[in-house]
CSV table of C-alpha atoms in Angstrom, one decimal:
chain,number,residue,atom,x,y,z
I,1020,UNK,CA,17.0,18.4,97.1
I,1021,UNK,CA,17.0,15.0,98.9
I,1022,UNK,CA,14.2,14.2,101.2
I,1023,UNK,CA,15.1,14.9,104.8
I,1024,UNK,CA,13.5,13.0,107.6
I,1025,UNK,CA,13.6,15.7,110.3
I,1026,UNK,CA,11.4,13.9,112.8
I,1027,UNK,CA,13.1,10.5,113.1
I,1028,UNK,CA,15.6,10.4,115.9
I,1029,UNK,CA,14.5,13.7,117.4
I,1030,UNK,CA,12.7,14.5,120.6
I,1031,UNK,CA,15.5,13.0,122.7
I,1032,UNK,CA,15.6,9.6,121.0
I,1033,UNK,CA,19.0,8.3,120.0
I,1034,UNK,CA,19.5,8.1,116.3
I,1035,UNK,CA,21.8,6.1,113.9
I,1036,UNK,CA,23.0,6.2,110.3
I,1037,UNK,CA,23.6,2.8,108.8
I,1038,UNK,CA,24.6,3.8,105.3
I,1039,UNK,CA,27.8,5.8,105.0
I,1040,UNK,CA,30.7,5.6,102.5
I,1041,UNK,CA,34.3,6.6,103.0
I,1042,UNK,CA,37.5,6.9,100.9
I,1043,UNK,CA,37.8,3.1,101.2
I,1044,UNK,CA,35.2,3.0,98.4
I,1045,UNK,CA,33.7,6.0,96.7
I,1046,UNK,CA,33.3,8.5,99.5
I,1047,UNK,CA,35.5,11.6,99.9
I,1048,UNK,CA,36.2,11.5,103.6
I,1049,UNK,CA,38.4,9.1,105.6
I,1050,UNK,CA,36.8,6.7,108.2
I,1051,UNK,CA,38.2,8.9,110.9
I,1052,UNK,CA,36.6,12.0,109.4
I,1053,UNK,CA,33.3,10.2,109.3
I,1054,UNK,CA,33.5,9.3,112.9
I,1055,UNK,CA,34.2,12.9,113.9
I,1056,UNK,CA,31.3,14.2,111.8
I,1057,UNK,CA,29.0,11.5,113.2
I,1058,UNK,CA,29.9,12.4,116.8
I,1059,UNK,CA,29.5,16.1,116.1
I,1060,UNK,CA,26.0,15.4,114.6
I,1061,UNK,CA,24.9,13.6,117.8
I,1062,UNK,CA,24.6,10.2,116.3
I,1063,UNK,CA,24.6,7.2,118.7
I,1064,UNK,CA,25.7,4.6,116.1
I,1065,UNK,CA,26.9,4.4,112.5
I,1066,UNK,CA,27.8,1.8,110.0
I,1067,UNK,CA,30.5,2.4,107.4
I,1068,UNK,CA,29.1,0.5,104.4
I,1069,UNK,CA,31.7,0.9,101.7
I,1070,UNK,CA,31.2,-0.8,98.4
I,1071,UNK,CA,32.6,-4.4,98.5
I,1072,UNK,CA,35.2,-3.3,101.1
I,1073,UNK,CA,35.5,-3.6,104.9
I,1074,UNK,CA,38.9,-1.7,105.0
I,1075,UNK,CA,37.3,1.3,106.7
I,1076,UNK,CA,36.1,-0.5,109.8
I,1077,UNK,CA,39.5,-1.0,111.5
I,1078,UNK,CA,40.5,2.5,110.5
I,1079,UNK,CA,37.4,4.0,112.2
I,1080,UNK,CA,37.5,1.8,115.4
I,1081,UNK,CA,40.0,3.8,117.6
I,1082,UNK,CA,38.3,7.2,117.0
I,1083,UNK,CA,34.8,5.7,117.4
I,1084,UNK,CA,35.9,4.1,120.7
I,1085,UNK,CA,37.4,7.4,121.9
I,1086,UNK,CA,34.2,9.3,121.1
I,1087,UNK,CA,31.8,6.8,122.5
I,1088,UNK,CA,30.2,6.2,119.1
I,1089,UNK,CA,28.9,2.7,118.4
I,1090,UNK,CA,30.5,1.4,115.1
I,1091,UNK,CA,28.5,-1.4,113.5
I,1092,UNK,CA,30.5,-3.6,111.0
I,1093,UNK,CA,28.9,-2.9,107.6
I,1094,UNK,CA,29.4,-3.3,103.8
I,1095,UNK,CA,27.4,-2.7,100.6
I,1096,UNK,CA,27.8,-5.6,98.3
I,1097,UNK,CA,26.9,-5.6,94.6
I,1098,UNK,CA,25.0,-8.4,92.8
I,1099,UNK,CA,22.9,-8.8,89.7
I,1100,UNK,CA,19.5,-10.5,89.2
I,1101,UNK,CA,17.4,-10.8,86.1
I,1102,UNK,CA,19.2,-7.7,84.6
I,1103,UNK,CA,18.9,-5.6,87.7
I,1104,UNK,CA,21.8,-4.3,89.8
I,1105,UNK,CA,21.0,-5.4,93.4
I,1106,UNK,CA,22.8,-3.9,96.3
I,1107,UNK,CA,22.8,-5.8,99.6
I,1108,UNK,CA,23.8,-4.2,102.9
I,1109,UNK,CA,25.4,-6.4,105.4
I,1110,UNK,CA,25.6,-5.6,109.2
I,1111,UNK,CA,27.0,-7.1,112.4
I,1112,UNK,CA,29.0,-9.7,110.5
I,1113,UNK,CA,32.5,-11.0,111.3
I,1114,UNK,CA,34.4,-8.7,108.9
I,1115,UNK,CA,37.5,-10.9,109.2
I,1116,UNK,CA,35.6,-14.0,108.1
I,1117,UNK,CA,38.0,-15.7,105.6
I,1118,UNK,CA,35.5,-16.5,102.8
I,1119,UNK,CA,34.0,-13.1,102.9
I,1120,UNK,CA,37.3,-11.4,102.8
I,1121,UNK,CA,38.4,-13.5,99.8
I,1122,UNK,CA,35.2,-12.7,98.0
I,1123,UNK,CA,35.6,-8.9,98.7
I,1124,UNK,CA,39.2,-9.0,97.3
I,1125,UNK,CA,37.8,-10.6,94.2
I,1126,UNK,CA,35.1,-7.9,93.9
I,1127,UNK,CA,37.7,-5.1,94.1
I,1128,UNK,CA,39.6,-6.8,91.2
I,1129,UNK,CA,36.3,-7.0,89.2
I,1130,UNK,CA,35.6,-3.4,89.9
I,1131,UNK,CA,38.9,-2.3,88.4
I,1132,UNK,CA,38.3,-4.5,85.3
I,1133,UNK,CA,34.8,-2.9,85.0
I,1134,UNK,CA,36.4,0.6,85.1
I,1135,UNK,CA,38.9,-0.5,82.4
I,1136,UNK,CA,36.0,-1.6,80.1
I,1137,UNK,CA,34.2,1.7,80.7
I,1138,UNK,CA,37.4,3.7,79.9
I,1139,UNK,CA,37.5,1.6,76.6
I,1140,UNK,CA,34.0,2.6,75.7
I,1141,UNK,CA,34.6,6.2,76.5
I,1142,UNK,CA,37.7,6.2,74.3
I,1143,UNK,CA,35.6,5.0,71.3
I,1144,UNK,CA,33.4,8.1,71.9
I,1145,UNK,CA,36.4,10.4,71.8
I,1146,UNK,CA,36.6,10.8,75.6
I,1147,UNK,CA,40.2,10.1,76.5
I,1148,UNK,CA,40.9,9.3,80.2
I,1149,UNK,CA,43.3,6.8,81.7
I,1150,UNK,CA,42.6,4.0,84.1
I,1151,UNK,CA,45.6,5.1,86.2
I,1152,UNK,CA,43.9,8.4,86.9
I,1153,UNK,CA,40.8,6.5,88.1
I,1154,UNK,CA,42.8,4.2,90.4
I,1155,UNK,CA,44.6,7.3,91.8
I,1156,UNK,CA,41.2,8.9,92.6
I,1157,UNK,CA,40.1,5.7,94.4
I,1158,UNK,CA,43.2,5.9,96.7
I,1159,UNK,CA,43.5,2.2,97.0
I,1160,UNK,CA,39.8,1.8,97.7
I,1161,UNK,CA,37.2,0.0,95.7
I,1162,UNK,CA,37.0,1.6,92.2
I,1163,UNK,CA,33.5,2.9,91.3
I,1164,UNK,CA,31.7,5.0,88.8
I,1165,UNK,CA,32.0,8.2,91.0
I,1166,UNK,CA,35.8,7.9,90.5
I,1167,UNK,CA,35.3,7.8,86.8
I,1168,UNK,CA,32.9,10.8,87.0
I,1169,UNK,CA,35.5,12.8,89.0
I,1170,UNK,CA,38.2,12.2,86.3
I,1171,UNK,CA,35.7,13.2,83.6
I,1172,UNK,CA,35.0,16.4,85.5
I,1173,UNK,CA,38.7,17.0,86.0
I,1174,UNK,CA,39.3,16.6,82.3
I,1175,UNK,CA,36.5,19.1,81.4
I,1176,UNK,CA,34.4,16.5,79.7
I,1177,UNK,CA,31.5,17.2,82.0
I,1178,UNK,CA,30.5,20.0,84.4
I,1179,UNK,CA,29.1,17.8,87.2
I,1180,UNK,CA,28.7,14.3,88.6
I,1181,UNK,CA,25.1,14.2,87.5
I,1182,UNK,CA,26.1,15.1,83.9
I,1183,UNK,CA,28.8,12.4,83.9
I,1184,UNK,CA,26.1,9.8,84.9
I,1185,UNK,CA,23.4,11.0,82.6
I,1186,UNK,CA,25.7,11.3,79.5
I,1187,UNK,CA,28.1,8.5,80.0
I,1188,UNK,CA,28.0,6.3,83.2
I,1189,UNK,CA,24.3,5.7,84.1
I,1190,UNK,CA,22.6,2.4,83.7
I,1191,UNK,CA,21.2,3.4,80.3
I,1192,UNK,CA,24.1,5.5,79.1
I,1193,UNK,CA,26.6,4.5,76.3
I,1194,UNK,CA,29.7,3.8,78.5
I,1195,UNK,CA,27.9,1.8,81.1
I,1196,UNK,CA,29.2,-1.7,82.0
I,1197,UNK,CA,27.2,-4.1,84.2
I,1198,UNK,CA,28.2,-4.3,87.8
I,1199,UNK,CA,29.4,-7.5,89.6
I,1200,UNK,CA,27.2,-10.3,88.4
I,1201,UNK,CA,27.1,-12.4,91.5
I,1202,UNK,CA,23.6,-13.8,92.4
I,1203,UNK,CA,22.1,-12.0,95.4
I,1204,UNK,CA,21.4,-15.3,97.1
I,1205,UNK,CA,25.1,-15.9,97.2
I,1206,UNK,CA,25.8,-12.5,98.7
I,1207,UNK,CA,23.1,-13.1,101.3
I,1208,UNK,CA,24.6,-16.6,102.1
I,1209,UNK,CA,28.1,-15.1,102.5
I,1210,UNK,CA,26.8,-12.5,105.0
I,1211,UNK,CA,24.8,-15.1,106.8
I,1212,UNK,CA,27.9,-17.5,107.1
I,1213,UNK,CA,29.8,-14.5,108.6
I,1214,UNK,CA,27.0,-14.3,111.2
I,1215,UNK,CA,25.6,-11.1,109.8
I,1216,UNK,CA,22.3,-9.6,108.7
I,1217,UNK,CA,21.4,-8.8,105.1
I,1218,UNK,CA,19.3,-5.9,103.9
I,1219,UNK,CA,18.1,-4.8,100.5
I,1220,UNK,CA,19.5,-1.3,99.8
I,1221,UNK,CA,17.4,1.6,98.4
I,1222,UNK,CA,14.7,-0.6,96.7
I,1223,UNK,CA,12.9,2.5,95.3
I,1224,UNK,CA,15.8,3.3,93.0
I,1225,UNK,CA,15.4,0.4,90.6
I,1226,UNK,CA,13.7,-2.7,92.1
I,1227,UNK,CA,10.3,-3.6,90.7
I,1228,UNK,CA,7.9,-5.2,93.2
I,1229,UNK,CA,8.0,-8.7,91.6
I,1230,UNK,CA,11.9,-8.7,91.9
I,1231,UNK,CA,11.7,-7.5,95.5
I,1232,UNK,CA,9.4,-10.3,96.4
I,1233,UNK,CA,11.8,-12.8,94.8
I,1234,UNK,CA,14.8,-11.3,96.7
I,1235,UNK,CA,12.9,-11.8,100.0
I,1236,UNK,CA,12.7,-15.5,99.3
I,1237,UNK,CA,16.5,-15.7,99.1
I,1238,UNK,CA,16.7,-15.0,102.8
I,1239,UNK,CA,16.9,-11.2,103.3
I,1240,UNK,CA,16.7,-10.1,107.0
I,1241,UNK,CA,15.4,-6.7,106.2
I,1242,UNK,CA,14.8,-3.7,103.9
I,1243,UNK,CA,16.4,-0.3,103.9
I,1244,UNK,CA,13.4,1.9,104.6
I,1245,UNK,CA,15.0,5.3,105.2
I,1246,UNK,CA,17.1,6.6,102.2
I,1247,UNK,CA,17.5,10.0,100.4
I,1248,UNK,CA,15.6,8.5,97.4
I,1249,UNK,CA,12.6,7.4,99.6
I,1250,UNK,CA,9.9,10.0,100.3
I,1251,UNK,CA,7.3,9.5,103.0
I,1252,UNK,CA,5.1,7.4,100.7
I,1253,UNK,CA,8.0,5.1,99.8
I,1254,UNK,CA,9.0,4.7,103.4
I,1255,UNK,CA,5.5,3.7,104.4
I,1256,UNK,CA,5.2,1.4,101.4
I,1257,UNK,CA,8.5,-0.5,102.2
I,1258,UNK,CA,7.7,-0.6,105.9
I,1259,UNK,CA,4.4,-2.4,105.1
I,1260,UNK,CA,6.2,-4.9,102.9
I,1261,UNK,CA,8.8,-5.5,105.6
I,1262,UNK,CA,6.1,-6.0,108.2
I,1263,UNK,CA,4.2,-8.4,105.9
I,1264,UNK,CA,7.3,-10.6,105.7
I,1265,UNK,CA,8.5,-10.1,109.3
I,1266,UNK,CA,11.6,-8.3,108.0
I,1267,UNK,CA,13.8,-5.7,109.9
I,1268,UNK,CA,14.0,-2.0,109.1
I,1269,UNK,CA,17.3,-0.2,108.3
I,1270,UNK,CA,18.3,3.1,106.7
I,1271,UNK,CA,20.7,6.0,106.5
I,1272,UNK,CA,22.0,8.9,104.5
I,1273,UNK,CA,24.0,7.0,101.8
I,1274,UNK,CA,26.5,9.7,102.5
I,1275,UNK,CA,29.5,10.0,100.1
I,1276,UNK,CA,30.4,13.7,100.7
I,1277,UNK,CA,29.8,14.8,97.1
I,1278,UNK,CA,28.7,18.4,97.3
I,1279,UNK,CA,25.9,18.1,94.8
I,1280,UNK,CA,23.7,15.8,96.8
I,1281,UNK,CA,25.2,15.1,100.2
I,1282,UNK,CA,25.7,18.4,102.0
I,1283,UNK,CA,22.4,18.4,103.9
I,1284,UNK,CA,21.8,14.7,104.4
I,1285,UNK,CA,24.4,13.8,107.1
I,1286,UNK,CA,22.9,13.8,110.6
I,1287,UNK,CA,19.4,14.5,109.2
I,1288,UNK,CA,18.5,11.3,107.3
I,1289,UNK,CA,18.7,8.9,110.3
I,1290,UNK,CA,16.9,6.0,111.9
I,1291,UNK,CA,15.8,5.6,115.5
I,1292,UNK,CA,18.3,3.6,117.6
I,1293,UNK,CA,15.4,1.2,118.4
I,1294,UNK,CA,15.8,-0.3,114.9
I,1295,UNK,CA,19.4,-1.1,115.8
I,1296,UNK,CA,18.2,-2.8,119.0
I,1297,UNK,CA,15.7,-4.9,117.0
I,1298,UNK,CA,18.5,-5.9,114.6
I,1299,UNK,CA,20.7,-7.1,117.5
I,1300,UNK,CA,17.8,-9.2,118.8
I,1301,UNK,CA,17.7,-11.1,115.5
I,1302,UNK,CA,21.4,-12.0,115.6
I,1303,UNK,CA,22.1,-15.7,116.2
I,1304,UNK,CA,23.9,-16.1,119.6
I,1305,UNK,CA,27.1,-18.1,119.3
């Protein structure tokens, strides 16, 4: 059961969720569905942070406007540093920035190539699935491991997403292929050049302290403090590091809509809107 931060955002304070995925990457709901769920949950603001894609932002805009929900431009970008997969969350950037858009198009191409290589590895293990099925699952969004896991489940090779990752797709599993190998400093630069803020996503998942300290030197604006993988101790720990380096706080449910882990996180794992206000105050006025 994921950790639920029941107290944050309660007692009349506005709350936000700045880590949500849609069908435009590896979530199962459309951007419009996410807006409806967010409004029904009483959220004041959300950010759709699809993997290496900003396609969901324009799709969500009309319904967010109609429901009075603040929609913050967001993205979760992949990078690699010293053998670690590093995910950087970008917020408040110009999502139509030409260099950023070109780079994200390139990433989606790399993601499909990665999936093809993983399919090849699975085939050598006697697990026969097709790249076409995976692309179909992605519905023209960014292809990711959850799409491969879904096809494995459909084919009867595994009983659950968690089994797909533990047996085949996880970082230390036999069919794993490294993610996009862009240096995190380059990702941070791209977000910065598009006038946005960059945050390290879910550091407790796989980032040792010495790597975290090095990432901060690349110009991060903040750290994701609230996340389903962060218990109270981890939240306080990363909050102290962020304070030490004068970094901003962010967080959210990392919602994908996958039944095994997501049913009870949406609308409960949130951040106080005050954190959003502090992020806005850090933006460079142009």
